[in-house]
């Protein structure tokens, strides 16, 4: 097969595609688009992609966007994890190591959850699930409490659905922001989430099927932890014991993010919670790094759905 991509004709075509010689536009965008177009041509050439295969891929991208699943496919292809690995590497180069590991945000965050001081209850009591009490301290790398740090927490319900995206749940269900107290302590009561899977008939799962992969995530709880003067932390904890704990389709599990889940059976403590059955407890501290200009920002601007 001839190599067409490297011919003068195709290289000149790519120059025109990317606005080469045009004074307007953004040079960085031009360079990236030229590379994307060239790499696509190279894939077509290297794999001898036939026109019907190519147009089926175009139709796939269209379907992915129409279903609002692009943000689901990205972690499934390991790209969101790759962005985390890049940030980890940049931080190591700047001498930033240790602290609570980051992991992917995923596509289901909603800004503006109710804010409370010190503690919160995330569920509204309408769902029968195992009660979870999670608490801990936000500290810096020297072990000092980060007073007033905001723990922004969101998780799925017992069926693996998230409020806003799952219309059966009330607004901001299982989503809260908790301002840590003077000792950096936070605490919340909720219900243990279940794992979940990509929509089985959706575009993401359709591609995973072609790869022979499942689309399951182990049960987890998402966090943003932020405080003035500290690097913003995006992370999750996993619920131990989940069958998919180390087989997450989104590649978000990290070793230091699997805290033990304790079953509290002490009658006094059960009673103190206003409960009449044992409950689950997770103790987990968040350790933040001081902000620095030596590494790229950890505050990621990406579009988020807004609760009405
Ligand atoms: Fe999630």
Short mmCIF file of C-alpha atoms and ligand atoms in Angstrom, two decimals:
data_model
loop_
_atom_site.label_atom_id
_atom_site.label_comp_id
_atom_site.label_asym_id
_atom_site.label_seq_id
_atom_site.Cartn_x
_atom_site.Cartn_y
_atom_site.Cartn_z
CA UNK A 1 0.00 0.00 0.00
CA UNK A 2 1.38 3.45 -0.83
CA UNK A 3 1.92 5.92 1.96
CA UNK A 4 -0.38 8.76 0.97
CA UNK A 5 -0.25 10.75 4.19
CA UNK A 6 3.35 11.78 3.71
CA UNK A 7 2.95 12.88 0.09
CA UNK A 8 3.23 16.57 -0.72
CA UNK A 9 -0.39 16.57 -1.91
CA UNK A 10 -1.81 15.34 1.43
CA UNK A 11 0.57 17.46 3.52
CA UNK A 12 -0.58 20.53 1.59
CA UNK A 13 -4.18 19.47 2.13
CA UNK A 14 -3.51 19.24 5.91
CA UNK A 15 -1.91 22.70 5.89
CA UNK A 16 -5.08 24.13 4.36
CA UNK A 17 -7.32 22.13 6.71
CA UNK A 18 -5.56 23.67 9.72
CA UNK A 19 -5.69 27.22 8.39
CA UNK A 20 -2.00 27.34 7.57
CA UNK A 21 -1.12 30.67 6.00
CA UNK A 22 -4.32 32.27 7.36
CA UNK A 23 -3.64 35.12 9.77
CA UNK A 24 -6.79 34.54 11.84
CA UNK A 25 -7.48 31.79 14.34
CA UNK A 26 -5.52 30.31 17.22
CA UNK A 27 -2.05 28.86 16.50
CA UNK A 28 -2.38 26.18 19.19
CA UNK A 29 -5.75 25.03 17.85
CA UNK A 30 -4.34 25.00 14.34
CA UNK A 31 -1.42 22.79 15.41
CA UNK A 32 -3.64 20.35 17.34
CA UNK A 33 -6.28 20.11 14.59
CA UNK A 34 -3.61 19.50 11.98
CA UNK A 35 -2.22 16.67 14.11
CA UNK A 36 -5.68 15.16 14.76
CA UNK A 37 -6.57 15.22 11.06
CA UNK A 38 -3.20 13.75 10.09
CA UNK A 39 -3.43 11.01 12.74
CA UNK A 40 -6.94 10.11 11.53
CA UNK A 41 -5.65 9.82 7.98
CA UNK A 42 -2.77 7.68 9.19
CA UNK A 43 -5.16 5.36 11.07
CA UNK A 44 -7.28 5.04 7.92
CA UNK A 45 -4.19 4.21 5.94
CA UNK A 46 -2.50 1.89 8.48
CA UNK A 47 -5.68 -0.13 9.16
CA UNK A 48 -6.96 0.14 5.59
CA UNK A 49 -10.21 1.53 6.96
CA UNK A 50 -12.98 1.17 4.40
CA UNK A 51 -15.53 3.94 3.78
CA UNK A 52 -18.41 2.04 5.38
CA UNK A 53 -16.33 1.51 8.53
CA UNK A 54 -15.37 5.17 8.58
CA UNK A 55 -18.98 6.39 8.26
CA UNK A 56 -20.09 3.99 10.93
CA UNK A 57 -17.53 5.65 13.24
CA UNK A 58 -18.87 9.10 12.32
CA UNK A 59 -22.40 7.90 13.11
CA UNK A 60 -21.10 6.56 16.43
CA UNK A 61 -19.64 9.94 17.45
CA UNK A 62 -22.95 11.58 16.55
CA UNK A 63 -24.88 9.06 18.64
CA UNK A 64 -22.45 9.48 21.56
CA UNK A 65 -22.97 13.22 21.60
CA UNK A 66 -26.74 13.04 21.18
CA UNK A 67 -26.91 10.72 24.20
CA UNK A 68 -24.63 13.03 26.22
CA UNK A 69 -22.26 10.10 26.80
CA UNK A 70 -18.95 11.66 25.72
CA UNK A 71 -18.10 12.26 29.38
CA UNK A 72 -18.73 8.57 30.06
CA UNK A 73 -16.66 7.20 27.19
CA UNK A 74 -13.64 9.35 28.09
CA UNK A 75 -12.98 7.61 31.45
CA UNK A 76 -13.87 4.26 29.85
CA UNK A 77 -11.01 4.77 27.42
CA UNK A 78 -8.62 5.62 30.26
CA UNK A 79 -8.16 9.19 29.06
CA UNK A 80 -9.47 10.81 32.25
CA UNK A 81 -7.07 8.62 34.27
CA UNK A 82 -4.27 9.65 31.90
CA UNK A 83 -4.99 13.31 32.71
CA UNK A 84 -4.64 12.42 36.41
CA UNK A 85 -1.36 10.59 35.77
CA UNK A 86 -0.09 13.69 33.94
CA UNK A 87 -0.98 15.90 36.91
CA UNK A 88 0.67 13.40 39.28
CA UNK A 89 3.83 13.48 37.18
CA UNK A 90 3.87 17.29 37.01
CA UNK A 91 3.46 17.45 40.79
CA UNK A 92 6.27 14.95 41.38
CA UNK A 93 8.50 17.09 39.21
CA UNK A 94 7.60 20.07 41.41
CA UNK A 95 8.44 18.06 44.54
CA UNK A 96 4.80 17.54 45.52
CA UNK A 97 4.29 13.99 46.77
CA UNK A 98 2.09 12.22 49.30
CA UNK A 99 -1.24 13.50 50.51
CA UNK A 100 -4.57 12.06 49.45
CA UNK A 101 -4.38 10.73 45.87
CA UNK A 102 -6.55 12.31 43.23
CA UNK A 103 -8.80 10.32 40.98
CA UNK A 104 -11.26 11.12 38.22
CA UNK A 105 -14.23 13.44 38.66
CA UNK A 106 -16.54 11.60 36.28
CA UNK A 107 -19.43 13.27 34.45
CA UNK A 108 -22.08 13.50 37.19
CA UNK A 109 -21.11 16.43 39.45
CA UNK A 110 -23.68 19.15 40.04
CA UNK A 111 -22.50 22.49 41.43
CA UNK A 112 -24.25 24.35 44.20
CA UNK A 113 -25.21 21.57 46.63
CA UNK A 114 -26.49 22.82 50.01
CA UNK A 115 -23.66 23.99 52.29
CA UNK A 116 -23.60 23.25 56.00
CA UNK A 117 -21.08 23.62 58.80
CA UNK A 118 -19.30 20.62 60.25
CA UNK A 119 -21.83 17.97 59.38
CA UNK A 120 -24.68 17.09 57.06
CA UNK A 121 -27.16 14.40 56.20
CA UNK A 122 -27.06 13.53 52.51
CA UNK A 123 -30.15 11.35 52.15
CA UNK A 124 -33.73 12.39 52.84
CA UNK A 125 -34.70 9.15 54.55
CA UNK A 126 -36.96 8.06 51.71
CA UNK A 127 -34.73 5.20 50.60
CA UNK A 128 -34.14 2.01 52.55
CA UNK A 129 -30.41 1.50 52.55
CA UNK A 130 -27.66 0.71 55.01
CA UNK A 131 -26.89 3.84 56.97
CA UNK A 132 -23.37 5.16 56.46
CA UNK A 133 -21.62 7.56 58.80
CA UNK A 134 -18.42 8.96 57.33
CA UNK A 135 -16.15 11.38 59.11
CA UNK A 136 -12.58 12.57 59.24
CA UNK A 137 -10.26 15.51 59.25
CA UNK A 138 -8.87 17.72 56.52
CA UNK A 139 -5.17 18.29 57.21
CA UNK A 140 -2.16 19.75 55.47
CA UNK A 141 1.11 17.94 54.80
CA UNK A 142 2.45 19.04 58.18
CA UNK A 143 -0.51 17.45 59.97
CA UNK A 144 -2.19 20.75 60.80
CA UNK A 145 -5.98 20.90 60.49
CA UNK A 146 -7.33 22.91 57.57
CA UNK A 147 -10.12 24.84 59.28
CA UNK A 148 -13.01 25.77 56.99
CA UNK A 149 -12.04 23.41 54.18
CA UNK A 150 -15.09 22.60 52.06
CA UNK A 151 -15.84 18.91 51.47
CA UNK A 152 -18.14 18.71 48.45
CA UNK A 153 -19.51 15.16 48.37
CA UNK A 154 -21.76 13.34 45.89
CA UNK A 155 -22.68 9.72 45.39
CA UNK A 156 -25.20 7.33 43.87
CA UNK A 157 -28.20 5.85 45.64
CA UNK A 158 -28.76 2.14 46.33
CA UNK A 159 -29.75 1.62 42.69
CA UNK A 160 -26.63 3.33 41.34
CA UNK A 161 -28.47 6.49 40.25
CA UNK A 162 -27.46 10.12 40.82
CA UNK A 163 -29.88 12.91 41.63
CA UNK A 164 -30.49 15.32 38.71
CA UNK A 165 -29.61 12.58 36.20
CA UNK A 166 -32.11 10.21 37.85
CA UNK A 167 -35.41 12.12 37.89
CA UNK A 168 -36.87 9.82 40.58
CA UNK A 169 -34.61 11.46 43.19
CA UNK A 170 -35.22 14.82 44.86
CA UNK A 171 -33.02 17.81 44.01
CA UNK A 172 -29.49 17.52 45.46
CA UNK A 173 -30.25 14.12 46.98
CA UNK A 174 -26.95 12.56 48.16
CA UNK A 175 -25.08 15.80 47.35
CA UNK A 176 -23.85 18.23 49.99
CA UNK A 177 -21.04 20.66 50.76
CA UNK A 178 -19.71 20.49 54.30
CA UNK A 179 -17.51 23.21 55.76
CA UNK A 180 -14.99 21.58 58.10
CA UNK A 181 -14.86 22.96 61.64
CA UNK A 182 -11.93 24.73 63.36
CA UNK A 183 -10.20 21.36 63.74
CA UNK A 184 -10.69 20.55 60.06
CA UNK A 185 -13.29 17.93 60.96
CA UNK A 186 -16.23 16.95 58.76
CA UNK A 187 -18.94 14.37 59.28
CA UNK A 188 -21.94 13.16 57.33
CA UNK A 189 -24.70 10.62 57.48
CA UNK A 190 -25.95 8.98 54.32
CA UNK A 191 -26.73 5.55 52.90
CA UNK A 192 -24.17 3.22 51.36
CA UNK A 193 -24.18 3.68 47.58
CA UNK A 194 -24.31 0.83 45.08
CA UNK A 195 -22.04 0.47 42.08
CA UNK A 196 -23.48 1.16 38.67
CA UNK A 197 -22.99 0.46 35.02
CA UNK A 198 -23.05 2.35 31.75
CA UNK A 199 -26.53 2.43 30.20
CA UNK A 200 -26.72 -1.07 28.67
CA UNK A 201 -28.16 0.13 25.35
CA UNK A 202 -26.02 3.27 25.21
CA UNK A 203 -23.20 4.31 22.92
CA UNK A 204 -20.46 3.81 25.53
CA UNK A 205 -21.51 0.24 26.28
CA UNK A 206 -21.82 -0.46 22.54
CA UNK A 207 -18.11 0.26 22.11
CA UNK A 208 -17.17 -1.60 25.30
CA UNK A 209 -19.01 -4.63 23.88
CA UNK A 210 -16.80 -4.44 20.81
CA UNK A 211 -13.79 -4.51 23.15
CA UNK A 212 -15.16 -7.44 25.16
CA UNK A 213 -15.38 -5.22 28.26
CA UNK A 214 -18.03 -4.61 30.91
CA UNK A 215 -19.13 -1.10 31.86
CA UNK A 216 -19.36 -1.49 35.64
CA UNK A 217 -18.05 0.78 38.34
CA UNK A 218 -17.57 -0.38 41.94
CA UNK A 219 -19.52 1.51 44.63
CA UNK A 220 -17.79 4.81 45.39
CA UNK A 221 -18.22 8.29 46.83
CA UNK A 222 -16.95 11.40 45.03
CA UNK A 223 -15.27 14.40 46.67
CA UNK A 224 -13.93 17.82 45.89
CA UNK A 225 -11.95 19.11 48.86
CA UNK A 226 -10.96 22.75 48.70
CA UNK A 227 -9.59 25.49 50.96
CA UNK A 228 -7.93 28.84 50.37
CA UNK A 229 -4.21 28.43 49.89
CA UNK A 230 -4.41 24.69 49.15
CA UNK A 231 -4.43 22.67 45.97
CA UNK A 232 -7.97 21.62 45.06
CA UNK A 233 -8.40 17.86 45.45
CA UNK A 234 -10.69 15.82 43.19
CA UNK A 235 -11.02 12.27 44.43
CA UNK A 236 -13.26 9.31 45.30
CA UNK A 237 -13.26 6.58 47.89
CA UNK A 238 -14.31 3.05 47.04
CA UNK A 239 -16.51 0.87 49.22
CA UNK A 240 -14.41 -2.18 50.04
CA UNK A 241 -15.71 -5.63 49.20
CA UNK A 242 -17.30 -4.59 45.89
CA UNK A 243 -16.84 -7.22 43.16
CA UNK A 244 -15.58 -4.53 40.77
CA UNK A 245 -13.23 -2.88 43.29
CA UNK A 246 -10.17 -3.58 41.16
CA UNK A 247 -12.03 -3.93 37.87
CA UNK A 248 -13.50 -0.46 37.41
CA UNK A 249 -14.42 0.30 33.79
CA UNK A 250 -13.42 3.93 34.48
CA UNK A 251 -10.03 3.06 36.04
CA UNK A 252 -10.57 5.28 39.10
CA UNK A 253 -9.57 2.89 41.93
CA UNK A 254 -6.35 3.82 43.70
CA UNK A 255 -4.72 1.99 46.60
CA UNK A 256 -5.02 4.70 49.24
CA UNK A 257 -8.68 5.34 48.42
CA UNK A 258 -10.18 2.13 49.84
CA UNK A 259 -10.83 2.84 53.53
CA UNK A 260 -12.12 0.05 55.77
CA UNK A 261 -15.89 -0.02 56.31
CA UNK A 262 -16.66 -0.80 59.96
CA UNK A 263 -20.01 -2.26 61.01
CA UNK A 264 -21.04 -0.51 64.23
CA UNK A 265 -23.02 -2.93 66.39
CA UNK A 266 -22.65 -1.21 69.76
CA UNK A 267 -26.17 -0.55 71.08
CA UNK A 268 -25.19 2.77 72.63
CA UNK A 269 -23.72 4.11 69.41
CA UNK A 270 -26.65 2.81 67.36
CA UNK A 271 -29.04 4.54 69.73
CA UNK A 272 -26.97 7.75 69.66
CA UNK A 273 -27.46 7.86 65.89
CA UNK A 274 -31.22 7.55 66.36
CA UNK A 275 -31.08 4.13 64.70
CA UNK A 276 -32.26 0.68 65.66
CA UNK A 277 -29.92 -1.44 63.52
CA UNK A 278 -26.17 -1.65 63.00
CA UNK A 279 -24.71 0.89 60.59
CA UNK A 280 -21.60 1.32 58.47
CA UNK A 281 -18.85 3.71 59.44
CA UNK A 282 -15.92 5.03 57.41
CA UNK A 283 -13.16 7.17 58.90
CA UNK A 284 -11.18 8.98 56.24
CA UNK A 285 -8.88 11.97 56.45
CA UNK A 286 -8.08 14.20 53.50
CA UNK A 287 -4.52 15.53 53.27
CA UNK A 288 -4.07 18.60 51.06
CA UNK A 289 -0.99 20.20 49.57
CA UNK A 290 -0.31 23.91 49.89
CA UNK A 291 -1.00 25.77 46.65
CA UNK A 292 2.01 26.40 44.47
CA UNK A 293 2.75 27.95 41.11
CA UNK A 294 5.35 25.22 40.48
CA UNK A 295 2.76 22.74 39.18
CA UNK A 296 -0.31 23.17 36.94
CA UNK A 297 -3.54 24.10 38.66
CA UNK A 298 -5.76 21.26 39.89
CA UNK A 299 -8.89 23.33 39.43
CA UNK A 300 -10.43 21.93 36.28
CA UNK A 301 -12.86 24.04 34.29
CA UNK A 302 -15.33 21.72 32.64
CA UNK A 303 -18.99 22.14 31.91
CA UNK A 304 -21.25 20.93 34.71
CA UNK A 305 -24.97 20.48 34.66
CA UNK A 306 -26.74 22.99 36.90
CA UNK A 307 -29.67 22.07 39.09
CA UNK A 308 -32.71 24.10 38.07
FE1 LIG B 1 -19.75 8.13 40.30
#
